[in-house]
Structures are given as structure tokens and as C-alpha cells.
XYZ file of C-alpha atoms in Angstrom:
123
model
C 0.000 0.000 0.000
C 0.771 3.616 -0.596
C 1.529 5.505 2.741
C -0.309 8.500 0.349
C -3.441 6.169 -0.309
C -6.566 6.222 2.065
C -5.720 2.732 3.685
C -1.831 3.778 3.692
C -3.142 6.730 5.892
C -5.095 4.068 7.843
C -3.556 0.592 8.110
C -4.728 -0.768 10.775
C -8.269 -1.347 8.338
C -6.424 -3.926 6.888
C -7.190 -6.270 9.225
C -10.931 -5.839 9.354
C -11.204 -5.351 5.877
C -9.624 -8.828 5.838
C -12.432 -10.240 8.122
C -14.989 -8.447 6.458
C -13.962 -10.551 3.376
C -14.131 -13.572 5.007
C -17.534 -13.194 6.325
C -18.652 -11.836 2.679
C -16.808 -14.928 0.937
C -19.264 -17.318 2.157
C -22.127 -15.266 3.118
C -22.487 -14.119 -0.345
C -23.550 -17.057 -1.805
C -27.366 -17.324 -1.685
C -27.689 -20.444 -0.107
C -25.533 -19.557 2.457
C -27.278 -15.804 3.211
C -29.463 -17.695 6.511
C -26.235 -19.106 8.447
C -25.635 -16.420 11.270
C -21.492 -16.166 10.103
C -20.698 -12.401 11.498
C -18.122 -9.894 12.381
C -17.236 -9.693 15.917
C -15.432 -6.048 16.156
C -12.496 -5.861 15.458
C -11.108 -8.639 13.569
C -12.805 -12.223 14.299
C -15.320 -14.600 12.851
C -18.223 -15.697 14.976
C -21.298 -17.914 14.144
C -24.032 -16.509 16.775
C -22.395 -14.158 18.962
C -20.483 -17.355 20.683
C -18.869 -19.704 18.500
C -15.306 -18.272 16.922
C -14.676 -19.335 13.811
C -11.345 -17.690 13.053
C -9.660 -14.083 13.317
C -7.042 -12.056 11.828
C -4.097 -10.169 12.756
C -1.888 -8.036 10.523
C 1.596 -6.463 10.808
C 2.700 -3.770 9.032
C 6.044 -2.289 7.935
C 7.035 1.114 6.169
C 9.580 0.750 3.663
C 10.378 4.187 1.798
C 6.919 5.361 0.677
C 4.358 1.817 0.853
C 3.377 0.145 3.601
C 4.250 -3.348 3.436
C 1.413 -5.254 5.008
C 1.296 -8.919 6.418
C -1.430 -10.841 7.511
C -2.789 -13.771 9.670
C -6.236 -15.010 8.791
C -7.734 -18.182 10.217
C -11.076 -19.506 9.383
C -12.200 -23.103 10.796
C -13.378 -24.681 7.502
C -13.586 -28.363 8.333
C -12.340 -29.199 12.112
C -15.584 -29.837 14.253
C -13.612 -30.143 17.488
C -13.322 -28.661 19.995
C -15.587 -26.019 18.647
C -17.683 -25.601 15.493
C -16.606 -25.643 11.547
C -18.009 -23.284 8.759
C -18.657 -26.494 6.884
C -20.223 -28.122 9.790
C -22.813 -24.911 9.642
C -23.546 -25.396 6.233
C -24.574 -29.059 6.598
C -26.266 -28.841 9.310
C -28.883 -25.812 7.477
C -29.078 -28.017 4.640
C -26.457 -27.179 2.002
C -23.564 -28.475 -0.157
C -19.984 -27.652 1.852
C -17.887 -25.069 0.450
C -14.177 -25.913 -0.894
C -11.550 -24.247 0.983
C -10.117 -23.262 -3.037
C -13.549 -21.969 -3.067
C -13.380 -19.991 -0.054
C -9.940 -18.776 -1.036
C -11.141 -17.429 -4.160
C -14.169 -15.832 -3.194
C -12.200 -14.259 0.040
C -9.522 -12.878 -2.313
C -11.786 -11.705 -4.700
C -14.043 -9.768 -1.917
C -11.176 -7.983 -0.321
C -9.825 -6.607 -3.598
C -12.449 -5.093 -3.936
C -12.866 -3.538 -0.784
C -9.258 -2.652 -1.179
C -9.645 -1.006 -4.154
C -13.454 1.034 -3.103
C -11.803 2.173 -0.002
C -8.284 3.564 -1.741
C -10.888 5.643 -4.310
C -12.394 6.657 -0.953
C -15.578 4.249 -1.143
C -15.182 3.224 1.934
């Protein structure tokens, strides 16, 4: 990132805009609109407000002008112990699991974009 663009003058976004595209990634898919996946503020993953799915954490360096940013993002896709999985979710409200290349994709796709709406000041 630019340390002149609108998330270079506010990096520590990064992280939630991360989340944010996690929840979006799967929640965007119509069957998948009904399963209570949500932001809990300020960077993790919740089904309900008591389950955690997975988080994020990002570190961020300045090198000459950009901001070199690097981040953490877990999401439980599959493990059903000791707490709940996305996939588990999905099952259990009647629907076809999602593939974690799915969820990659998707994920990567939503927070370019967000990326890119916030930096022309979208956000």
C-alpha cells in the first residue's frame, strides 16, 4: 500500500477489511445468506455471537513510501472439534460444503475489492 493512499493513511483497516472478506466470501452465496457467520469487532469470525470461527491479525512495515502489510487469517473450515466448523454450519442448514479453493477465491476476490473502493475513498 501507498503511505499517500486512504488505507496507507489508515492501516490498521487492513485487518478488518480482511475479516470483512471472510464473512462476505461465504455469506455471499445465496444459499448460504441464513447461516448467522458475522463480524465480531475488530477482527474475528463468529457464528451466533459465541462460537469463533477464526480471526485475523496483521503487521505492518514502512519501507520508503508503501506500507508493506502482512497478515494472519484463520477460518475453521472443516475441524468440528473442539468447537464448530463453517462447513459443519452449512450441513447442518441443509447445504452443499464449500471448498476451501472456493473460499480462497471468493475471500480474495471480496477484499480486492474492498481494497480497491476504499483507496478511491468508497469506503
Amino acid at each position: 500500500l501507498k503511505t499517500t493512499s486512504f488505507l496507507g493513511t489508515r492501516p490498521s483497516l487492513i485487518q478488518h477489511l480482511v475479516a470483512l472478506a471472510q464473512v462476505h466470501a461465504i455469506r455471499s452465496r445465496v444459499e448460504y445468506r441464513d447461516i448467522d457467520i458475522r463480524l465480531k469487532w475488530p477482527n474475528d469470525v463468529y457464528y451466533g455471537s459465541v462460537v469463533k470461527l477464526g480471526g485475523v491479525i496483521a503487521k505492518a512495515t514502512v519501507v520508503r513510501d508503501d506500507f508493506i502489510v502482512t497478515i494472519g487469517a484463520g477460518l475453521n473450515l472443516n475441524n468440528e472439534h473442539p468447537t464448530s466448523s463453517v462447513n459443519q454450519l452449512i450441513e447442518e442448514s441443509g447445504e452443499e460444503k464449500i471448498s476451501q479453493e472456493e473460499l480462497l477465491a471468493n475471500t480474495f476476490n471480496v477484499l480486492e475489492a474492498l481494497i480497491e473502493k476504499c483507496n478511491d475513498g468508497l469506503c
